XYZ file of C-alpha atoms in Angstrom:
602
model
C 104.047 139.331 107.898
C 104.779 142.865 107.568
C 103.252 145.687 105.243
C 106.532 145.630 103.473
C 106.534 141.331 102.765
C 105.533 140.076 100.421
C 104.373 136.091 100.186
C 106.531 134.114 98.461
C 105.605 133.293 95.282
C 105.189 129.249 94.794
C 107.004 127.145 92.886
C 106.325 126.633 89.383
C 105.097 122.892 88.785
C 107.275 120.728 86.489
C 106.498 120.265 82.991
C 106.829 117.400 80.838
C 107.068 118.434 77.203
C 107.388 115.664 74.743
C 106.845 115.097 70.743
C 104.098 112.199 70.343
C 103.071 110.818 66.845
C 100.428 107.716 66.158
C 102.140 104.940 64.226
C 99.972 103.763 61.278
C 102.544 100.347 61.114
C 103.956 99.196 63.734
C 107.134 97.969 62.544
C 107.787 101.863 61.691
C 108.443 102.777 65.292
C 111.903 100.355 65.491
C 113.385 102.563 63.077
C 113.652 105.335 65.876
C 114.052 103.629 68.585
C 116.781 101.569 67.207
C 118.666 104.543 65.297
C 122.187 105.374 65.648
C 121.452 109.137 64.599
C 118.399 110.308 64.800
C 118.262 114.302 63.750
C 121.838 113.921 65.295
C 120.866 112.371 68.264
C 123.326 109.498 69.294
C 122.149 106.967 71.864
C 123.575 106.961 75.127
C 121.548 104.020 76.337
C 120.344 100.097 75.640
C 116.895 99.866 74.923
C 114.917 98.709 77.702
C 111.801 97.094 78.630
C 109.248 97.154 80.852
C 105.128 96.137 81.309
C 102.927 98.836 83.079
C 99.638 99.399 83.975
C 97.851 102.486 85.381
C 94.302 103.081 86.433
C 93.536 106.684 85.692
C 91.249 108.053 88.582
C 88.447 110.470 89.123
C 85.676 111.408 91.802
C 82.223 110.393 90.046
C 81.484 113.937 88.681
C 85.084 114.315 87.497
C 86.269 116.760 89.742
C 89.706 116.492 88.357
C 89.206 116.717 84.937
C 87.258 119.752 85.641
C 90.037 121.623 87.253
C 91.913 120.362 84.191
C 94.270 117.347 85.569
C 94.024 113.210 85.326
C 95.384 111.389 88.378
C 97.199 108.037 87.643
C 98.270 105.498 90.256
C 101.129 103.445 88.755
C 102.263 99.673 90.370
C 106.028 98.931 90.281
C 108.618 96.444 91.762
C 109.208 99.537 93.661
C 106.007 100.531 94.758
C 102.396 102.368 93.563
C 102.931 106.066 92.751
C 100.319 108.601 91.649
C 100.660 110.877 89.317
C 98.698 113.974 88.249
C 99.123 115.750 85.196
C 97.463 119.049 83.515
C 96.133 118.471 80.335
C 98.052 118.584 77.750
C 98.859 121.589 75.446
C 99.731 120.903 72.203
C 101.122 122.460 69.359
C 101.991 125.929 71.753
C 106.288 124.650 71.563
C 108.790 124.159 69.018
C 106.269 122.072 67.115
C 103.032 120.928 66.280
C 103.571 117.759 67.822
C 104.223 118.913 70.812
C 102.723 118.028 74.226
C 103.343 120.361 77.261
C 101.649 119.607 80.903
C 102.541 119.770 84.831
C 103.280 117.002 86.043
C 103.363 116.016 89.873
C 104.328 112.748 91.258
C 104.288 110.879 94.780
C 104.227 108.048 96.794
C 100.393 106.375 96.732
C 98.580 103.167 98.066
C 96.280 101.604 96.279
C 94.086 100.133 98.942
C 93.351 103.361 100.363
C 92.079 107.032 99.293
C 94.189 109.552 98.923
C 94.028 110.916 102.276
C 95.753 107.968 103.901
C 98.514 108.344 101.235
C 102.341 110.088 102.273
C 102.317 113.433 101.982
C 103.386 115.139 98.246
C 102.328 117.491 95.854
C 100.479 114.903 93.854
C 98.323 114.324 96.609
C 97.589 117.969 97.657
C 96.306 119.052 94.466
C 94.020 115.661 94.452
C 92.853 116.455 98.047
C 92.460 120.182 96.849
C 90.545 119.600 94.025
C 88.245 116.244 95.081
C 87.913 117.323 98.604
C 86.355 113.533 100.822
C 85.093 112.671 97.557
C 86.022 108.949 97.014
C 87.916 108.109 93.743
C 86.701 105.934 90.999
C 88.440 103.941 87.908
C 87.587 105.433 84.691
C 89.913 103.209 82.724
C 93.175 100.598 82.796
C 96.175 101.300 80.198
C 98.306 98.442 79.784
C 101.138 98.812 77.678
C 104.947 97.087 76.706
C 107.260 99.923 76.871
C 110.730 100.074 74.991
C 112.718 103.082 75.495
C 116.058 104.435 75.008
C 117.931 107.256 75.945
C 119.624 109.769 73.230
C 121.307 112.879 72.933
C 122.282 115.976 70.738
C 125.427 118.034 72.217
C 123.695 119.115 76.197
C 120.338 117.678 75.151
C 119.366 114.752 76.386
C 115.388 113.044 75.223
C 114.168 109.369 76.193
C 112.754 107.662 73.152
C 109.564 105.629 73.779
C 107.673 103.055 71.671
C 104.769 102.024 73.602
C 102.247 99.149 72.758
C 99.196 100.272 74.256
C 95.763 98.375 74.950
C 92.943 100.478 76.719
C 90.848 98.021 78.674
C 87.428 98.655 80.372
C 84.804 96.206 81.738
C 87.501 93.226 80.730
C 87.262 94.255 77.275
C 90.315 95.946 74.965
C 88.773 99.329 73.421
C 91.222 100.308 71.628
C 94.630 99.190 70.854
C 97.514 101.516 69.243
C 101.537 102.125 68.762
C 102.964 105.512 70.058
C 106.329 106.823 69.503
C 107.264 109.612 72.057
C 109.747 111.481 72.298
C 110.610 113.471 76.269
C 113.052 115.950 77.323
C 114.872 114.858 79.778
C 116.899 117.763 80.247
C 118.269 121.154 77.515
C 117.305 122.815 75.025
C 113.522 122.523 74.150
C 114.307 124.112 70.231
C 116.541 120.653 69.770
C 113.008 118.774 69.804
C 112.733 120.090 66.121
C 115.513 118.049 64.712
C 113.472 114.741 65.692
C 110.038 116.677 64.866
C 112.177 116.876 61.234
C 112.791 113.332 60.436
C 109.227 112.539 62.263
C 107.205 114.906 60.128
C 108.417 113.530 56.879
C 107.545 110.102 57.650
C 104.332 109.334 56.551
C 103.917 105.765 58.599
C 103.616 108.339 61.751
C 100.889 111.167 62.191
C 100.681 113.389 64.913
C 99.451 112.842 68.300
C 96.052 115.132 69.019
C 95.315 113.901 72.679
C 97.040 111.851 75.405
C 96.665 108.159 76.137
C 93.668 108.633 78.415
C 91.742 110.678 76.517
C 92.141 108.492 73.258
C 91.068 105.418 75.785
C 87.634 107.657 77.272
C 87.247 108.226 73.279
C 87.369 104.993 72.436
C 85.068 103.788 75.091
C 82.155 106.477 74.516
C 82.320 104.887 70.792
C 82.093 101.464 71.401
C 79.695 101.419 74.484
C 76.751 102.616 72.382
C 75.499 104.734 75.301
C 74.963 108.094 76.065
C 76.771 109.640 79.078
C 74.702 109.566 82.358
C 77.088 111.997 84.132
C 80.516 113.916 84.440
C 83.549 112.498 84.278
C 84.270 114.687 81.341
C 87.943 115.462 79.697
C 87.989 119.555 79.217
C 89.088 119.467 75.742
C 93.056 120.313 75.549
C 94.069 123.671 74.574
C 95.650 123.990 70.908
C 98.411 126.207 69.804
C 97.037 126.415 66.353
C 94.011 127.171 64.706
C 92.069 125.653 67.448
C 90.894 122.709 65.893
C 91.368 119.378 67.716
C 91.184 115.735 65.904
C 90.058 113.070 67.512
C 92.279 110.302 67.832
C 92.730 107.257 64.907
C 89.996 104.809 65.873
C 90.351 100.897 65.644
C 88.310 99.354 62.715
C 85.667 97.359 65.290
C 85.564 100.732 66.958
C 84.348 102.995 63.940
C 82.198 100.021 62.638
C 80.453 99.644 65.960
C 80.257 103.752 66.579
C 78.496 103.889 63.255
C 75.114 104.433 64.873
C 76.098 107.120 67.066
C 78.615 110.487 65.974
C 82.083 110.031 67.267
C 82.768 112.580 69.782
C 84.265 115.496 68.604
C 87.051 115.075 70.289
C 88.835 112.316 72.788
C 88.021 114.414 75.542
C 84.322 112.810 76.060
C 81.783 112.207 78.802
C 81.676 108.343 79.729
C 79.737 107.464 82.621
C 80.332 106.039 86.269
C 79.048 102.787 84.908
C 81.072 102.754 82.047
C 84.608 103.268 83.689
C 85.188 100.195 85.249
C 88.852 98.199 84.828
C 89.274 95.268 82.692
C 89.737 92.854 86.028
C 86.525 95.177 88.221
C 84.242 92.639 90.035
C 82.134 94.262 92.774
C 82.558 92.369 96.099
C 79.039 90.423 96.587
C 77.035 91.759 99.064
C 78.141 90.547 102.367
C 75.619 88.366 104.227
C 77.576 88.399 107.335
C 79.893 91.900 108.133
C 83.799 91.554 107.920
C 85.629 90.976 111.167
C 88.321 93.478 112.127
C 92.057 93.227 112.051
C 93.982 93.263 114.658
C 97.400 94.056 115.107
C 97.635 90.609 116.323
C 96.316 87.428 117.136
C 96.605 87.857 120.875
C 97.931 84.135 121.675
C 98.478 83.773 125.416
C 100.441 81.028 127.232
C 97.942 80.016 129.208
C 95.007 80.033 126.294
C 92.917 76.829 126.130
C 94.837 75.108 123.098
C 91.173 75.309 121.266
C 91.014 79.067 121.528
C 94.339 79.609 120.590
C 93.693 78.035 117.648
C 90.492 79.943 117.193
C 92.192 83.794 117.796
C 94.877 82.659 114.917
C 92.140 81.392 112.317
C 89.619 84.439 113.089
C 93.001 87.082 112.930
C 94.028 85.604 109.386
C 90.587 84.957 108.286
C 89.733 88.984 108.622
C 93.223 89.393 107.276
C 92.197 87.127 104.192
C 88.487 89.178 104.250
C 89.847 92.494 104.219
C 91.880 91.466 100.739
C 89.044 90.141 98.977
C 87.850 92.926 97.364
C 91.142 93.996 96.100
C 91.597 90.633 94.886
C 88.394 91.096 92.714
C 89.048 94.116 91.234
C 92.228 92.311 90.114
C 94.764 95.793 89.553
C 96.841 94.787 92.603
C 98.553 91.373 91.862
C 100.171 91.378 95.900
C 96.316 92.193 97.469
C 95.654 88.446 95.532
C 99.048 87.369 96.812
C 98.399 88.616 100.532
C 94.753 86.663 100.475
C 96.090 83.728 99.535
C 99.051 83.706 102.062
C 95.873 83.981 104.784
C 94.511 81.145 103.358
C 97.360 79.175 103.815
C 98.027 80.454 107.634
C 94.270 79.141 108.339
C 95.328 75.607 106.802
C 98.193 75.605 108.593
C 96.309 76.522 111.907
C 94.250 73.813 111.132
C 97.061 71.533 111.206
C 98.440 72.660 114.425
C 95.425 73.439 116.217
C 92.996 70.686 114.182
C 92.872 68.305 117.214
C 91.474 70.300 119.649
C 88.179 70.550 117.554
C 86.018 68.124 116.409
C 86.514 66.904 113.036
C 83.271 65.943 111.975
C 82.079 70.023 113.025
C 84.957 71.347 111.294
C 85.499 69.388 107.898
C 83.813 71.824 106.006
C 85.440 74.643 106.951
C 88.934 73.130 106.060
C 87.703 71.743 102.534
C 86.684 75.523 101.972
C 89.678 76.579 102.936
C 91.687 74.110 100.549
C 89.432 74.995 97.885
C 89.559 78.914 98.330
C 93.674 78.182 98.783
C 93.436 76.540 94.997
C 92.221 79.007 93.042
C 94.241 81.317 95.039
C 97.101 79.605 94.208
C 96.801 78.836 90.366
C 96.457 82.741 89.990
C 99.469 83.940 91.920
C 102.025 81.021 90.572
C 100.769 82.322 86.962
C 101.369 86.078 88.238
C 105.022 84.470 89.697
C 106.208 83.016 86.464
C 104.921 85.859 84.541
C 106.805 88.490 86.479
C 110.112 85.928 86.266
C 109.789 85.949 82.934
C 109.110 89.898 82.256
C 112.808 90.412 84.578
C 114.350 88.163 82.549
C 113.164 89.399 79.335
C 113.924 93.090 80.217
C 116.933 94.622 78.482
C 117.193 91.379 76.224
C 117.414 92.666 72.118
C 114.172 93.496 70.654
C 113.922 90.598 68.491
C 114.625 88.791 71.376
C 111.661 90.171 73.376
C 109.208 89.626 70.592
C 110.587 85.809 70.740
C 109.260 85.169 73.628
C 106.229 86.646 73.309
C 103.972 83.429 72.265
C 104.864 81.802 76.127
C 104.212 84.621 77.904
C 100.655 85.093 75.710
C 100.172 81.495 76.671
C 100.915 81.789 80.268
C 98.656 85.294 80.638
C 95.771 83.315 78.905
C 95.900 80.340 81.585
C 96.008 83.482 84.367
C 93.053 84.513 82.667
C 91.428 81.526 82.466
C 92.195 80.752 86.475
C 90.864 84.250 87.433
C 87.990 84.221 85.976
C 87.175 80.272 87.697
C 88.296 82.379 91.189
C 85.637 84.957 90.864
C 83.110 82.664 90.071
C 84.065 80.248 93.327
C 84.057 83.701 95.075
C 80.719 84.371 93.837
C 78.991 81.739 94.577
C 76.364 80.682 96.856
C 78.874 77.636 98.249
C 80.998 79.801 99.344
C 79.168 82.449 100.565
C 77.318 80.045 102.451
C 80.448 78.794 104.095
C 81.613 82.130 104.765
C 78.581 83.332 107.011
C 79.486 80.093 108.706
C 83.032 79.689 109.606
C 82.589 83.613 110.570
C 80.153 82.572 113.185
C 82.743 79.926 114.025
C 85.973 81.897 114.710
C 83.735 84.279 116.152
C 82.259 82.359 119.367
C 84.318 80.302 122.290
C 83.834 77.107 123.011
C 81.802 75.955 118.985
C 83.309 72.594 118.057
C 85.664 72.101 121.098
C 86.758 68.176 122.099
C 86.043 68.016 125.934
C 89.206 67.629 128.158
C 89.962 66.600 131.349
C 91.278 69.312 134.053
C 94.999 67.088 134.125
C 95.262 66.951 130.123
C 97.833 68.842 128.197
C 95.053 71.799 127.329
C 96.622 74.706 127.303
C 99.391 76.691 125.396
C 102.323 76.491 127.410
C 101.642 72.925 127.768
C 101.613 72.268 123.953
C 103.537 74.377 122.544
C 106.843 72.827 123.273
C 106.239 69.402 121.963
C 104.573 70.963 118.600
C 107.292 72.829 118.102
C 110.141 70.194 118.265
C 107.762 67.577 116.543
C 107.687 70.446 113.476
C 111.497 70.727 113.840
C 112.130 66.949 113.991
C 110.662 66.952 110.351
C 112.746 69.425 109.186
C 116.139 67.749 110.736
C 114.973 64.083 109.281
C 116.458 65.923 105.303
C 119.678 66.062 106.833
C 120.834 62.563 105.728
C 119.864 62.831 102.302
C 120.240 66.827 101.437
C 123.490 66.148 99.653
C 121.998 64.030 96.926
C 118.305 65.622 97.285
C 116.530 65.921 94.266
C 114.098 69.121 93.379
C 110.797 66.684 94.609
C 112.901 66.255 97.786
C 113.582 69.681 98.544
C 109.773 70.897 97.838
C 109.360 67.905 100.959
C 111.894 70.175 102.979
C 109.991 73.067 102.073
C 106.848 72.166 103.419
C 108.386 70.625 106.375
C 110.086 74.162 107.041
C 106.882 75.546 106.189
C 104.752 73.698 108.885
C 107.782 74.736 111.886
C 107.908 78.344 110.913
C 103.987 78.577 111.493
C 104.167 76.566 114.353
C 106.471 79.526 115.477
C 104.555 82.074 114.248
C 101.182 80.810 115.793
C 102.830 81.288 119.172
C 105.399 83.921 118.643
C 103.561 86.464 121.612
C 103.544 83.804 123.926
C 107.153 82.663 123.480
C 110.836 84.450 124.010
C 112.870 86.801 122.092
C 115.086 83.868 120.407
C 111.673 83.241 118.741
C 112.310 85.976 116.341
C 115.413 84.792 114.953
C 114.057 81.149 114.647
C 111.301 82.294 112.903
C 113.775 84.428 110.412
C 116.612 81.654 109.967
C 113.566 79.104 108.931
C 112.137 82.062 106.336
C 115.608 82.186 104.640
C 115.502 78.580 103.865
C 111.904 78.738 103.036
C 112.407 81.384 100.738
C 115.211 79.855 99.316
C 113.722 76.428 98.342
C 110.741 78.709 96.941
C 113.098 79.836 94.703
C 114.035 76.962 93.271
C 110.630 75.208 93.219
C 109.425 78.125 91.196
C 112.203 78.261 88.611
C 111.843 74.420 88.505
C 107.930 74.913 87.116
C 108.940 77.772 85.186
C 110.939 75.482 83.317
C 108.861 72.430 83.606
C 105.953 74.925 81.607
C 108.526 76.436 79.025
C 109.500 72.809 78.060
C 105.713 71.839 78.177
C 105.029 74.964 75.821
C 107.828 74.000 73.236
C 106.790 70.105 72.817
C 102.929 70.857 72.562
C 103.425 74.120 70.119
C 106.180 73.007 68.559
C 104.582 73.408 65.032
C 103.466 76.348 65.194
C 106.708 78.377 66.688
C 109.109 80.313 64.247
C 112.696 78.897 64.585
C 113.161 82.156 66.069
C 110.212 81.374 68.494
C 111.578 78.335 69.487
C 115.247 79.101 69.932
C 114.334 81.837 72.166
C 112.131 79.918 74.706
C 114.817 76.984 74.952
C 117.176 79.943 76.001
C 115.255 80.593 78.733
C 114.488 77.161 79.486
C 117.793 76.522 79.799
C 118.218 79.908 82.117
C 115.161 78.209 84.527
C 117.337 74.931 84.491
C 120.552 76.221 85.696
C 119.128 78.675 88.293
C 117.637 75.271 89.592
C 120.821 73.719 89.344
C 122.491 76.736 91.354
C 119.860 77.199 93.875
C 120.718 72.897 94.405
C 124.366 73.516 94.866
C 123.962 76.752 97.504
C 121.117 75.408 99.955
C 124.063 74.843 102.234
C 123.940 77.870 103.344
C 120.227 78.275 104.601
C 120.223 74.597 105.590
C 123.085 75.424 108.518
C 120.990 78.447 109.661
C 118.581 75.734 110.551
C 120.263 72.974 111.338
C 123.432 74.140 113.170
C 124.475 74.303 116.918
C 123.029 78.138 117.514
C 119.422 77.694 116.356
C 119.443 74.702 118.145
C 120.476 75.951 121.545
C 118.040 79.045 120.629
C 115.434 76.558 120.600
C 115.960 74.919 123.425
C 115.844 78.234 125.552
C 112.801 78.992 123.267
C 111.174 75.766 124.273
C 112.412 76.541 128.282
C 110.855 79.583 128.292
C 107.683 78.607 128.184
């Protein structure tokens, strides 16, 4: 650069700037979201709806919140993001209740730190600021959120009524309403006309801290402990006379804080050992050290049939390993979802593989398996139906929504209940037991092997074949009856499509190209019967819901959940009438000739 340059200056970070008031009754915050003029603000949008949770991050001495930002990683249908945002600023804009802050935003993972995440801003100013320090959870926000999009001649805000529980060590600390009110794009002075009608209402009061920092509050209070180290919110900057309130408290809270002064403001130390999410269980120590992952199993056609079988239960058994500790800490529904599909690939190895061990050696690693797979299993089909039924309730009217709120309560209780009977099978001495021992297992040739002769079918290429068109005769035996196949039927077909694609799959280095699109024509019918199975339950638990609560639902209650009963019922009914289509990806003349070169080829 020459004498004469000089650097370009950077680019100014965004900034969010938004009104936020505390609702002292809840039903208050409808009448803003659900005006037609608002300070003469005219909506422009439905009210929508939609469930999030974020786990606000820090390095254990709170580098970040030193530097004056919070990080928050975000899970979506679309993805995780993080998010990093100054602290807030109030009362220095058109208003009082005003909240200005950068804001930076970018793709994240939550399995891994922020080094291994895609590059963005977000994560450059976390890098920056926390260095290799890892990051830990300081708290979990849950909250419904209902917003709606309005606007005053160029000015356009998003209205927001969010119901918001803080949750730490599986515990709500505090629960509140907030109404908030962004600018999405204009004139910042329009704010005022909502601060206006907001100001004079005396069922709201004025926001004095953001989300996090009333959750940190809220914790310090009801822990009855005294910080141990950092982590500490710098108190926000104030526009006004410099005096800062600490946010409403919950009734248990201020009872139980009695002993001990509130903190003077929400901005408080809380310990490491205090900051753990509502779902955190440590992984137990590990007796025996996790295997690695490979990119593969590494099946080759001329593998003994035993050791085959042993490379595709030790690959899926490190794959199930290395989700177990997300799967405790519970904030990631698909790291659950991802353990249990390894679970199920060992079973099914089992199956295909089972006779070239001996059974008597073996049977206790497969009942571990099947018992692993079942509390697996009655946690993710919870998580299924619960996401089903948050999609369908989105953009539904508000009373709607609120309707159907007694299932879903219902439903998250019995998740509850099921996770907390998986952590304790995954903390016990049963299964830790078995662990260290089907580890030593998959780990070592030749444990558990039948004997065979040198002239037996022994190896891959001589078994493959005949598993693979045994698998597929059980899926081509439905064809007589698919017509007139009722939903038990079809779960049948499921399973039997099930059992050939992992046949496939088991085998898929060892075998020819066409083995690709088998394996993806068999997936869409799979998929496709999953469908239906799962809107079938849905419904079969919404009808078991009505009949056994029946005298305790509102009319409103009940009407509501027989709507989407009925929904569940004819998406069964539709997925019935259009498994045509998948069905002749399996069963017609192409896949079948594919096969047959599949089968050649080996």
């Amino acid at each position: 650069m020459s004498p004469s340059q000089s650097p370009t200056p950077a680019a100014p970070r965004p900034i969010e700037i938004e009104l936020k008031y505390r609702l002292r009754e809840e039903a208050a915050g409808d009448r803003y979201l659900l005006s037609d003029d608002l300070g003469g603000f005219r909506p422009i949008s439905p009210v929508r709806s939609t469930q999030l949770e974020d786990r606000y991050l820090d390095t254990a001495d709170g580098a970040l919140a030193r530097a004056g930002f919070a990080a928050r990683l975000r899970q979506t249908a679309k993805g995780t993001t993080v998010s990093v945002k100054s602290i807030a600023r109030r009362g220095n804009g058109v208003h009082g209740a005003t909240h200005r802050r950068e804001e930076l935003e970018g793709p994240a993972d939550r399995t891994a730190g922020p080094q291994y995440w895609p590059h963005s801003d977000a994560r450059s100013l976390i890098l920056e600021q926390c260095g290799d320090a890892p990051l830990v959870e300081l708290v979990t926000i849950r909250q419904l959120r209902r917003k709606r999009k309005l606007q005053f001649e160029d000015t356009v805000v998003e209205v927001s009524l969010d119901e918001v529980d803080a949750v730490a060590r599986s515990r709500v600390v505090e629960r509140f309403v907030e109404l908030e009110v962004e600018l999405v794009r204009g004139d910042e002075a329009a704010l005022a006309r909502i601060a206006d009608v907001a100001d004079a209402d005396a069922k709201l009061t004025i926001s004095t801290g953001s989300k996090l920092e009333s959750a940190l509050a809220a914790l310090k209070a009801t822990s009855g402990k005294k910080a141990k180290r950092g982590l500490v919110l710098p108190e926000a900057e104030d526009g006004g006379d410099g005096a800062t309130e600490p946010p409403p408290q919950p009734e248990a809270a201020t009872r139980e804080a009695e002993s001990e002064p509130a903190p003077e403001s929400a901005a408080a130390a809380v310990t490491v050992e205090e900051v753990s999410s509502p779902d955190v269980h440590p992984p137990a120590p590990e007796a025996t050290p996790r295997l690695p992952v490979p990119k593969t199993p590494g099946v080759l056609l001329d593998d003994h049939v035993a050791e085959a079988g042993r490379k595709v239960l030790r690959f899926h058994l490190a794959r199930m390993l290395a989700k177990e500790a997300g799967t405790r800490d519970g904030s990631d529904p698909e790291e659950l979802h991802d353990m249990r599909v390894a679970t199920r690939r060992q079973r099914a190895a089992w199956r295909v593989f089972g006779s070239a061990f001996r059974g008597g050696r073996t049977r206790t690693y497969r009942r571990g398996l099947r018992d692993i797979a079942s509390r697996l299993g009655a946690v993710r089909d919870l998580d299924v139906l619960l996401d089903a039924a948050d999609d369908y309730r989105d953009g539904l009217p508000t009373a709607e929504q609120r309707a159907l709120e007694p299932l879903l309560t219902g439903w998250r209780a019995h998740r509850a209940d099921a996770r907390r009977l998986l952590i304790r099978e995954l903390d016990s001495d049963a299964y830790k037991r078995w662990l260290d021992d089907y580890s030593e297992f998959v780990r070592h040739d030749g444990l558990a092997v039948v004997p065979v002769s040198p002239t037996q079918p022994h190896r891959v290429r001589d078994t493959a074949g005949s598993q693979i068109l045994a698998a597929y005769e059980g899926v081509r035996a439905y064809e007589p009856v698919l017509r007139w196949a009722d939903v038990e039927t079809l779960h049948e077909l499921r399973i039997a499509g099930k059992w050939l694609r992992y046949t496939l799959e088991f085998s898929r280095e060892a075998l020819p190209a066409d083995a690709s699109m088998l394996i993806a024509r068999v997936t869409a019918l799979q998929d496709h019967l999953g469908l239906l199975n799962d809107a079938n339950v849905t419904a079969g638990m919404a009808r078991s819901f009505l009949v056994e609560n029946a005298g305790g639902l509102s009319s409103l209650e009940s009407a509501a959940i027989g709507r989407y009963l009925v929904s569940r019922e004819r998406e069964v009914a539709r997925l019935r009438r259009t498994v045509g289509g998948p069905w002749r990806g399996v069963a017609g003349v192409s896949f079948r000739r594919a096969l047959g070169r599949t089968i050649a080829g080996l």
